[in-house]
PDB file of C-alpha atoms and ligand atoms in Angstrom:
ATOM      1  CA  ASN A  17      -0.029  -0.085  -0.065  1.00 91.00           C
ATOM      2  CA  LYS A  18       1.147   3.481  -0.915  1.00 97.00           C
ATOM      3  CA  ALA A  19       1.125   6.350   1.569  1.00 98.00           C
ATOM      4  CA  ILE A  20       2.449   8.771  -1.038  1.00 98.00           C
ATOM      5  CA  ASP A  21       1.696   8.723  -4.648  1.00 98.00           C
ATOM      6  CA  VAL A  22       2.776  11.703  -6.648  1.00 98.00           C
ATOM      7  CA  PHE A  23       2.686  11.796 -10.515  1.00 98.00           C
ATOM      8  CA  ASP A  24       3.927  14.673 -12.845  1.00 98.00           C
ATOM      9  CA  LEU A  25       3.597  17.466 -10.105  1.00 98.00           C
ATOM     10  CA  SER A  26       4.431  21.018 -11.166  1.00 98.00           C
ATOM     11  CA  LYS A  27       3.963  24.051  -9.197  1.00 98.00           C
ATOM     12  CA  LYS A  28       4.712  27.549 -10.951  1.00 98.00           C
ATOM     13  CA  TYR A  29       5.109  30.745  -9.254  1.00 97.00           C
ATOM     14  CA  GLY A  30       4.998  33.312 -12.131  1.00 95.00           C
ATOM     15  CA  SER A  31       7.387  31.754 -14.683  1.00 96.00           C
ATOM     16  CA  HIS A  32       9.444  29.946 -11.997  1.00 97.00           C
ATOM     17  CA  PHE A  33       8.820  26.217 -11.526  1.00 98.00           C
ATOM     18  CA  ALA A  34       8.959  25.495  -7.766  1.00 98.00           C
ATOM     19  CA  LEU A  35       8.218  21.738  -8.779  1.00 98.00           C
ATOM     20  CA  LYS A  36       8.609  20.437 -12.173  1.00 97.00           C
ATOM     21  CA  ASP A  37       7.008  17.030 -13.465  1.00 97.00           C
ATOM     22  CA  LEU A  38       7.905  15.467 -10.249  1.00 98.00           C
ATOM     23  CA  ASN A  39       7.075  11.829  -9.183  1.00 98.00           C
ATOM     24  CA  LEU A  40       7.392  10.266  -5.916  1.00 98.00           C
ATOM     25  CA  SER A  41       5.941   6.833  -4.295  1.00 97.00           C
ATOM     26  CA  ILE A  42       6.395   6.326  -0.646  1.00 98.00           C
ATOM     27  CA  ASN A  43       5.119   2.800   0.748  1.00 97.00           C
ATOM     28  CA  GLU A  44       3.060   2.629   4.076  1.00 97.00           C
ATOM     29  CA  GLY A  45       5.390   2.085   7.129  1.00 97.00           C
ATOM     30  CA  GLU A  46       8.527   3.724   5.526  1.00 97.00           C
ATOM     31  CA  PHE A  47      10.773   6.019   7.436  1.00 97.00           C
ATOM     32  CA  PHE A  48      11.495   8.362   4.287  1.00 98.00           C
ATOM     33  CA  GLY A  49      13.944  11.235   3.951  1.00 98.00           C
ATOM     34  CA  LEU A  50      13.183  14.090   1.569  1.00 97.00           C
ATOM     35  CA  ILE A  51      16.518  15.504   1.017  1.00 96.00           C
ATOM     36  CA  GLY A  52      17.612  18.621  -0.931  1.00 94.00           C
ATOM     37  CA  PRO A  53      19.190  22.092  -0.463  1.00 93.00           C
ATOM     38  CA  ASN A  54      17.205  25.182   0.522  1.00 91.00           C
ATOM     39  CA  GLY A  55      15.001  26.266  -2.229  1.00 94.00           C
ATOM     40  CA  ALA A  56      14.813  22.603  -3.847  1.00 96.00           C
ATOM     41  CA  GLY A  57      10.760  22.640  -3.408  1.00 96.00           C
ATOM     42  CA  LYS A  58      10.568  20.378  -0.517  1.00 95.00           C
ATOM     43  CA  SER A  59       8.213  22.717   1.374  1.00 94.00           C
ATOM     44  CA  THR A  60       6.276  23.251  -1.702  1.00 96.00           C
ATOM     45  CA  LEU A  61       5.596  19.640  -1.995  1.00 97.00           C
ATOM     46  CA  ILE A  62       4.629  19.132   1.315  1.00 96.00           C
ATOM     47  CA  ARG A  63       2.021  22.156   1.188  1.00 96.00           C
ATOM     48  CA  ILE A  64       0.728  20.530  -1.979  1.00 98.00           C
ATOM     49  CA  LEU A  65       0.210  17.303  -0.256  1.00 98.00           C
ATOM     50  CA  LEU A  66      -1.418  18.843   2.678  1.00 96.00           C
ATOM     51  CA  ASN A  67      -3.793  21.043   0.338  1.00 97.00           C
ATOM     52  CA  MET A  68      -2.304  24.250   1.692  1.00 95.00           C
ATOM     53  CA  ILE A  69      -1.279  25.347  -1.708  1.00 96.00           C
ATOM     54  CA  PHE A  70      -2.716  24.055  -5.215  1.00 96.00           C
ATOM     55  CA  ALA A  71      -0.554  22.338  -7.795  1.00 97.00           C
ATOM     56  CA  THR A  72      -0.286  23.897 -11.186  1.00 98.00           C
ATOM     57  CA  SER A  73      -0.616  20.423 -12.686  1.00 98.00           C
ATOM     58  CA  GLY A  74      -0.221  16.607 -11.910  1.00 98.00           C
ATOM     59  CA  GLU A  75      -1.698  14.523  -9.325  1.00 98.00           C
ATOM     60  CA  ALA A  76      -0.913  13.823  -5.640  1.00 98.00           C
ATOM     61  CA  ALA A  77      -2.651  11.173  -3.287  1.00 98.00           C
ATOM     62  CA  ILE A  78      -1.865  10.212   0.555  1.00 98.00           C
ATOM     63  CA  PHE A  79      -3.292   6.720   1.325  1.00 98.00           C
ATOM     64  CA  ASN A  80      -4.896   6.720  -2.008  1.00 97.00           C
ATOM     65  CA  LEU A  81      -7.022   9.790  -1.402  1.00 98.00           C
ATOM     66  CA  ASP A  82      -6.704  12.872  -3.595  1.00 98.00           C
ATOM     67  CA  CYS A  83      -4.824  15.599  -1.675  1.00 97.00           C
ATOM     68  CA  ALA A  84      -6.798  18.348  -3.217  1.00 96.00           C
ATOM     69  CA  LYS A  85     -10.420  16.801  -3.105  1.00 97.00           C
ATOM     70  CA  GLU A  86     -10.435  14.710  -0.050  1.00 97.00           C
ATOM     71  CA  SER A  87      -8.031  16.718   2.515  1.00 96.00           C
ATOM     72  CA  ALA A  88     -10.451  16.531   5.134  1.00 96.00           C
ATOM     73  CA  GLU A  89     -10.073  12.704   5.359  1.00 96.00           C
ATOM     74  CA  ILE A  90      -6.326  13.084   4.947  1.00 97.00           C
ATOM     75  CA  LYS A  91      -5.959  15.477   7.813  1.00 94.00           C
ATOM     76  CA  LYS A  92      -7.524  13.014  10.239  1.00 94.00           C
ATOM     77  CA  MET A  93      -4.622  10.707   9.539  1.00 96.00           C
ATOM     78  CA  THR A  94      -1.680  13.110   9.007  1.00 97.00           C
ATOM     79  CA  SER A  95       0.291  15.477  11.204  1.00 96.00           C
ATOM     80  CA  TYR A  96       2.530  18.058  10.080  1.00 96.00           C
ATOM     81  CA  VAL A  97       5.300  19.372  11.957  1.00 95.00           C
ATOM     82  CA  SER A  98       6.053  22.750   9.888  1.00 89.00           C
ATOM     83  CA  SER A  99       9.665  24.260  10.045  1.00 81.00           C
ATOM     84  CA  ASP A 100       7.901  27.567  10.644  1.00 78.00           C
ATOM     85  CA  VAL A 101       6.795  27.758  14.290  1.00 74.00           C
ATOM     86  CA  SER A 102       5.281  31.160  14.716  1.00 72.00           C
ATOM     87  CA  TYR A 103       1.621  30.616  14.963  1.00 71.00           C
ATOM     88  CA  TYR A 104       0.301  29.965  18.527  1.00 74.00           C
ATOM     89  CA  ASP A 105       1.400  33.284  19.965  1.00 82.00           C
ATOM     90  CA  SER A 106       0.043  33.986  23.454  1.00 88.00           C
ATOM     91  CA  MET A 107      -1.401  30.643  24.366  1.00 92.00           C
ATOM     92  CA  LYS A 108       0.063  28.591  26.959  1.00 94.00           C
ATOM     93  CA  VAL A 109       2.004  25.298  26.066  1.00 93.00           C
ATOM     94  CA  LYS A 110      -0.419  23.207  27.956  1.00 93.00           C
ATOM     95  CA  ASP A 111      -3.530  24.944  26.147  1.00 93.00           C
ATOM     96  CA  ILE A 112      -2.034  24.437  22.812  1.00 93.00           C
ATOM     97  CA  PHE A 113      -1.686  20.655  23.684  1.00 94.00           C
ATOM     98  CA  ARG A 114      -5.345  20.647  25.041  1.00 94.00           C
ATOM     99  CA  LEU A 115      -6.510  22.136  21.887  1.00 92.00           C
ATOM    100  CA  VAL A 116      -4.760  19.871  19.617  1.00 92.00           C
ATOM    101  CA  ALA A 117      -6.089  16.680  21.902  1.00 93.00           C
ATOM    102  CA  LYS A 118      -9.524  17.930  21.793  1.00 93.00           C
ATOM    103  CA  PHE A 119      -9.412  18.467  18.015  1.00 91.00           C
ATOM    104  CA  HIS A 120      -7.937  14.955  17.336  1.00 91.00           C
ATOM    105  CA  HIS A 121      -9.963  13.162  20.158  1.00 91.00           C
ATOM    106  CA  VAL A 122      -6.805  12.015  21.983  1.00 92.00           C
ATOM    107  CA  VAL A 123      -7.707   9.650  24.703  1.00 86.00           C
ATOM    108  CA  ASP A 124      -4.698   9.054  26.843  1.00 91.00           C
ATOM    109  CA  PHE A 125      -3.707  12.785  26.718  1.00 92.00           C
ATOM    110  CA  ASN A 126      -2.526  13.495  30.257  1.00 92.00           C
ATOM    111  CA  GLN A 127      -0.174  10.288  29.887  1.00 94.00           C
ATOM    112  CA  GLN A 128       1.200  11.309  26.595  1.00 93.00           C
ATOM    113  CA  MET A 129       1.696  14.941  27.884  1.00 92.00           C
ATOM    114  CA  ALA A 130       3.498  13.953  30.866  1.00 92.00           C
ATOM    115  CA  TYR A 131       5.557  11.500  28.987  1.00 94.00           C
ATOM    116  CA  TYR A 132       6.543  14.090  26.390  1.00 95.00           C
ATOM    117  CA  THR A 133       7.113  17.177  28.439  1.00 93.00           C
ATOM    118  CA  GLU A 134       9.557  15.126  30.684  1.00 94.00           C
ATOM    119  CA  LEU A 135      11.430  13.678  27.850  1.00 94.00           C
ATOM    120  CA  PHE A 136      11.676  16.995  25.874  1.00 95.00           C
ATOM    121  CA  ASP A 137      12.383  18.779  29.150  1.00 94.00           C
ATOM    122  CA  LEU A 138       9.534  21.365  28.284  1.00 94.00           C
ATOM    123  CA  GLN A 139       7.443  23.660  30.681  1.00 90.00           C
ATOM    124  CA  LEU A 140       3.614  23.680  30.319  1.00 92.00           C
ATOM    125  CA  ASN A 141       2.901  26.840  31.856  1.00 93.00           C
ATOM    126  CA  LYS A 142       4.989  29.268  29.583  1.00 93.00           C
ATOM    127  CA  LYS A 143       3.447  31.285  26.799  1.00 94.00           C
ATOM    128  CA  PHE A 144       4.346  29.985  23.312  1.00 93.00           C
ATOM    129  CA  ARG A 145       5.739  33.539  22.261  1.00 92.00           C
ATOM    130  CA  GLU A 146       8.090  33.475  25.458  1.00 92.00           C
ATOM    131  CA  LEU A 147       9.610  30.291  24.305  1.00 92.00           C
ATOM    132  CA  SER A 148      13.142  29.752  22.542  1.00 91.00           C
ATOM    133  CA  LEU A 149      13.017  28.608  18.980  1.00 90.00           C
ATOM    134  CA  GLY A 150      14.097  25.067  20.180  1.00 92.00           C
ATOM    135  CA  ASN A 151      11.321  25.056  22.829  1.00 94.00           C
ATOM    136  CA  LYS A 152       8.754  26.292  20.082  1.00 93.00           C
ATOM    137  CA  ARG A 153       9.984  23.569  17.745  1.00 93.00           C
ATOM    138  CA  LYS A 154       9.202  21.019  20.642  1.00 94.00           C
ATOM    139  CA  VAL A 155       5.784  21.987  20.930  1.00 94.00           C
ATOM    140  CA  ALA A 156       5.386  21.524  17.397  1.00 94.00           C
ATOM    141  CA  ILE A 157       6.657  18.191  17.400  1.00 96.00           C
ATOM    142  CA  ILE A 158       4.731  16.936  20.348  1.00 95.00           C
ATOM    143  CA  CYS A 159       1.505  18.428  18.544  1.00 94.00           C
ATOM    144  CA  GLY A 160       2.325  16.084  15.831  1.00 96.00           C
ATOM    145  CA  LEU A 161       2.775  13.213  17.887  1.00 96.00           C
ATOM    146  CA  LEU A 162      -0.156  13.512  20.189  1.00 95.00           C
ATOM    147  CA  PRO A 163      -2.835  12.370  17.721  1.00 95.00           C
ATOM    148  CA  GLN A 164      -0.662   9.296  16.801  1.00 95.00           C
ATOM    149  CA  PRO A 165      -1.302   9.752  12.989  1.00 97.00           C
ATOM    150  CA  LYS A 166      -0.734   7.072  10.309  1.00 98.00           C
ATOM    151  CA  LEU A 167       1.448   9.682   8.531  1.00 98.00           C
ATOM    152  CA  LEU A 168       3.704  12.109  10.202  1.00 98.00           C
ATOM    153  CA  ILE A 169       5.556  14.799   8.010  1.00 98.00           C
ATOM    154  CA  LEU A 170       8.382  16.681   9.630  1.00 97.00           C
ATOM    155  CA  ASP A 171       9.807  19.609   7.803  1.00 94.00           C
ATOM    156  CA  GLU A 172      13.509  20.344   9.398  1.00 92.00           C
ATOM    157  CA  PRO A 173      12.343  19.321  12.833  1.00 93.00           C
ATOM    158  CA  THR A 174      15.958  19.386  14.471  1.00 93.00           C
ATOM    159  CA  ASN A 175      16.771  23.027  13.572  1.00 88.00           C
ATOM    160  CA  GLY A 176      17.620  24.725  16.971  1.00 87.00           C
ATOM    161  CA  LEU A 177      17.016  21.524  19.016  1.00 93.00           C
ATOM    162  CA  ASP A 178      20.147  20.625  21.398  1.00 92.00           C
ATOM    163  CA  PRO A 179      21.689  17.644  20.636  1.00 94.00           C
ATOM    164  CA  LEU A 180      20.007  15.454  23.514  1.00 95.00           C
ATOM    165  CA  ILE A 181      16.514  16.127  22.462  1.00 95.00           C
ATOM    166  CA  GLN A 182      17.539  15.378  18.830  1.00 95.00           C
ATOM    167  CA  PHE A 183      18.509  12.234  19.786  1.00 95.00           C
ATOM    168  CA  ARG A 184      15.329  11.582  22.205  1.00 96.00           C
ATOM    169  CA  LEU A 185      13.266  12.673  19.204  1.00 96.00           C
ATOM    170  CA  PHE A 186      14.719  10.180  16.799  1.00 97.00           C
ATOM    171  CA  GLU A 187      14.270   7.338  19.540  1.00 96.00           C
ATOM    172  CA  ILE A 188      10.567   8.229  19.597  1.00 96.00           C
ATOM    173  CA  LEU A 189      10.347   8.546  15.649  1.00 97.00           C
ATOM    174  CA  GLU A 190      11.940   4.987  15.286  1.00 96.00           C
ATOM    175  CA  GLU A 191       9.643   3.529  18.019  1.00 96.00           C
ATOM    176  CA  LYS A 192       6.645   5.028  16.200  1.00 97.00           C
ATOM    177  CA  ASN A 193       7.837   3.881  12.790  1.00 97.00           C
ATOM    178  CA  LYS A 194       8.401   0.217  14.279  1.00 96.00           C
ATOM    179  CA  GLN A 195       4.738   0.382  15.455  1.00 96.00           C
ATOM    180  CA  GLY A 196       3.720   1.186  11.795  1.00 97.00           C
ATOM    181  CA  MET A 197       3.463   4.961  11.613  1.00 98.00           C
ATOM    182  CA  THR A 198       4.769   6.218   8.136  1.00 98.00           C
ATOM    183  CA  ILE A 199       7.321   9.029   8.740  1.00 98.00           C
ATOM    184  CA  ILE A 200       8.507  11.609   6.255  1.00 98.00           C
ATOM    185  CA  LEU A 201      11.634  13.674   7.151  1.00 97.00           C
ATOM    186  CA  SER A 202      12.410  16.711   5.193  1.00 96.00           C
ATOM    187  CA  SER A 203      15.892  17.755   5.645  1.00 93.00           C
ATOM    188  CA  HIS A 204      18.859  19.582   3.913  1.00 90.00           C
ATOM    189  CA  ASP A 205      21.036  17.360   6.311  1.00 91.00           C
ATOM    190  CA  LEU A 206      22.188  14.320   4.751  1.00 92.00           C
ATOM    191  CA  LYS A 207      23.639  12.949   7.830  1.00 92.00           C
ATOM    192  CA  GLU A 208      20.314  13.077   9.666  1.00 93.00           C
ATOM    193  CA  VAL A 209      18.502  11.389   6.874  1.00 95.00           C
ATOM    194  CA  GLN A 210      21.382   8.614   6.211  1.00 94.00           C
ATOM    195  CA  THR A 211      21.188   7.592   9.920  1.00 93.00           C
ATOM    196  CA  HIS A 212      17.443   7.373  10.506  1.00 94.00           C
ATOM    197  CA  CYS A 213      15.781   7.101   7.060  1.00 96.00           C
ATOM    198  CA  GLU A 214      15.437   3.398   5.267  1.00 95.00           C
ATOM    199  CA  LYS A 215      14.961   5.096   1.910  1.00 97.00           C
ATOM    200  CA  ALA A 216      15.633   8.951   0.503  1.00 97.00           C
ATOM    201  CA  ALA A 217      14.655  10.758  -2.383  1.00 97.00           C
ATOM    202  CA  PHE A 218      16.974  13.526  -3.676  1.00 97.00           C
ATOM    203  CA  ILE A 219      15.019  16.584  -4.717  1.00 97.00           C
ATOM    204  CA  LYS A 220      16.762  19.635  -6.611  1.00 97.00           C
ATOM    205  CA  GLU A 221      15.121  22.599  -8.655  1.00 97.00           C
ATOM    206  CA  GLY A 222      11.573  20.738  -8.253  1.00 97.00           C
ATOM    207  CA  LYS A 223      12.634  17.350  -9.399  1.00 97.00           C
ATOM    208  CA  ILE A 224      13.579  14.195  -7.814  1.00 97.00           C
ATOM    209  CA  ILE A 225      16.936  13.464  -9.107  1.00 96.00           C
ATOM    210  CA  ALA A 226      17.916  10.281  -7.444  1.00 96.00           C
ATOM    211  CA  GLU A 227      16.181   7.773  -5.060  1.00 95.00           C
ATOM    212  CA  GLU A 228      18.400   5.500  -2.655  1.00 93.00           C
ATOM    213  CA  LYS A 229      17.693   2.689  -0.150  1.00 93.00           C
ATOM    214  CA  LEU A 230      19.749   3.472   2.875  1.00 92.00           C
ATOM    215  CA  LYS A 231      18.978   0.291   5.237  1.00 80.00           C
ATOM    216  CA  GLU A 232      16.817  -2.639   5.465  1.00 71.00           C
ATOM    217  CA  SER A 233      13.528  -1.755   6.597  1.00 64.00           C
ATOM    218  CA  HIS A 234      12.507  -2.968  10.212  1.00 58.00           C
ATOM    219  CA  LEU A 235       9.479  -4.658   8.525  1.00 55.00           C
ATOM    220  CA  LYS A 236      12.133  -7.145   7.021  1.00 44.00           C
ATOM    221  CA  GLU A 237      14.549  -7.530   9.776  1.00 46.00           C
TER     222      GLU A 237
HETATM  223  P1  ADP B  14      12.675  24.287   0.291  1.00 74.66           P
HETATM  224  O1  ADP B  14      11.598  23.811   1.129  1.00 74.66           O
HETATM  225  O2  ADP B  14      13.172  22.962  -0.385  1.00 74.66           O
HETATM  226  O3  ADP B  14      13.603  25.008   0.883  1.00 74.66           O
HETATM  227  P2  ADP B  14      10.625  25.601  -1.249  1.00 74.66           P
HETATM  228  O4  ADP B  14       9.540  24.680  -1.607  1.00 74.66           O
HETATM  229  O5  ADP B  14      10.234  26.380  -0.109  1.00 74.66           O
HETATM  230  O6  ADP B  14      12.147  24.984  -0.926  1.00 74.66           O
HETATM  231  O7  ADP B  14      10.926  26.560  -2.486  1.00 74.66           O
HETATM  232  C1  ADP B  14      11.064  26.159  -3.834  1.00 74.66           C
HETATM  233  C2  ADP B  14      11.203  27.231  -4.775  1.00 74.66           C
HETATM  234  O8  ADP B  14      10.019  27.871  -4.930  1.00 74.66           O
HETATM  235  C3  ADP B  14      12.161  28.317  -4.232  1.00 74.66           C
HETATM  236  O9  ADP B  14      12.675  28.786  -5.510  1.00 74.66           O
HETATM  237  C4  ADP B  14      11.118  29.340  -3.651  1.00 74.66           C
HETATM  238  O10 ADP B  14      11.814  30.595  -3.446  1.00 74.66           O
HETATM  239  C5  ADP B  14      10.014  29.197  -4.336  1.00 74.66           C
HETATM  240  N1  ADP B  14       8.738  29.519  -3.670  1.00 74.66           N
HETATM  241  C6  ADP B  14       8.229  29.123  -2.526  1.00 74.66           C
HETATM  242  N2  ADP B  14       7.158  29.592  -1.969  1.00 74.66           N
HETATM  243  C7  ADP B  14       6.916  30.651  -3.082  1.00 74.66           C
HETATM  244  C8  ADP B  14       5.841  31.779  -3.178  1.00 74.66           C
HETATM  245  N3  ADP B  14       4.786  31.634  -2.248  1.00 74.66           N
HETATM  246  N4  ADP B  14       6.102  32.489  -4.015  1.00 74.66           N
HETATM  247  C9  ADP B  14       7.228  32.480  -4.984  1.00 74.66           C
HETATM  248  N5  ADP B  14       7.976  31.720  -4.869  1.00 74.66           N
HETATM  249  C10 ADP B  14       8.080  30.779  -3.865  1.00 74.66           C
HETATM  250  P1  ADP B  15      10.775  26.867   3.774  1.00 74.66           P
HETATM  251  O1  ADP B  15      12.205  26.721   3.700  1.00 74.66           O
HETATM  252  O2  ADP B  15      10.159  26.158   5.031  1.00 74.66           O
HETATM  253  O3  ADP B  15      10.206  26.583   2.533  1.00 74.66           O
HETATM  254  P2  ADP B  15      10.896  29.695   3.389  1.00 74.66           P
HETATM  255  O4  ADP B  15      11.400  30.423   4.369  1.00 74.66           O
HETATM  256  O5  ADP B  15      11.419  29.207   2.143  1.00 74.66           O
HETATM  257  O6  ADP B  15      10.474  28.303   4.355  1.00 74.66           O
HETATM  258  O7  ADP B  15       9.246  30.057   3.066  1.00 74.66           O
HETATM  259  C1  ADP B  15       8.508  30.954   4.091  1.00 74.66           C
HETATM  260  C2  ADP B  15       7.252  31.243   3.303  1.00 74.66           C
HETATM  261  O8  ADP B  15       7.844  32.327   2.267  1.00 74.66           O
HETATM  262  C3  ADP B  15       6.482  30.364   2.549  1.00 74.66           C
HETATM  263  O9  ADP B  15       5.093  30.572   2.857  1.00 74.66           O
HETATM  264  C4  ADP B  15       7.001  30.472   1.139  1.00 74.66           C
HETATM  265  O10 ADP B  15       5.923  30.016   0.250  1.00 74.66           O
HETATM  266  C5  ADP B  15       7.213  31.879   1.014  1.00 74.66           C
HETATM  267  N1  ADP B  15       8.196  31.802   0.095  1.00 74.66           N
HETATM  268  C6  ADP B  15       9.391  31.222  -0.240  1.00 74.66           C
HETATM  269  N2  ADP B  15      10.190  31.743  -1.049  1.00 74.66           N
HETATM  270  C7  ADP B  15       9.519  32.703  -1.760  1.00 74.66           C
HETATM  271  C8  ADP B  15       9.577  33.446  -2.776  1.00 74.66           C
HETATM  272  N3  ADP B  15      10.578  33.661  -3.585  1.00 74.66           N
HETATM  273  N4  ADP B  15       8.810  34.417  -3.311  1.00 74.66           N
HETATM  274  C9  ADP B  15       7.626  34.695  -2.319  1.00 74.66           C
HETATM  275  N5  ADP B  15       7.280  33.920  -1.131  1.00 74.66           N
HETATM  276  C10 ADP B  15       8.264  33.027  -0.878  1.00 74.66           C
END
């Protein structure tokens, strides 16, 4: 089964192609790296998948659902951790988590929240805008994990995170992946992708220029 199926996808800004006839297929259960330099088109691709922007042409599907037409269904199964963490502003951290939990009907909310805040060393009573960039990113990551999505998409998640927290983040991600979560890690950091992903696509100037298998899937161990 496919988690992601993208066919001849293009996105034009003026006369500039942010994506040009891009094809990509990601299997369910994969820990997949999307790697490329800044400006390659990673965020544009992710934004089309999540129906935040429209493609100029081509097709994109998540779990066989059309990204443009069936995005409400897709959003119930998918979490996106954006590289941009400027949204919640004056809300307290715990209220942000409560809101996400309510929206996604998270059942074991208190246990999950206690677990993640301890692991990520995060204070619940601070206001979001008063947090450091690294702590904001932790909040965004926890918001992505709380609903236990079938598909988790992370856009440059380790920017500004200290090494211990990065280590713990990847321990969690690998555990979730073993339990069946499909994970897409978008990054410009080859080391990071090489260490954690089982497969990677290299994107440049809006195209996939190579796909490489990095290690055996845990499913085949
Ligand atoms: P990445 O996430 O890999 O850094 P992006 O998807 O953000 O790359 O950008 C791909 C290309 O599209 C870049 O050249 C970028 O400047 C351009 N681009 C992205 N968003 C817009 C926009 N809203 N308007 C115009 N150009 C854009
Ligand atoms: P990312 O690396 O995550 O794509 P960016 O800083 O490239 O983040 O983009 C931040 C915002 O600016 C996005 O909404 C993107 O669409 C927009 N953007 C990026 N490049 C351009 C551009 N050349 N012209 C206009 N908007 C852009």
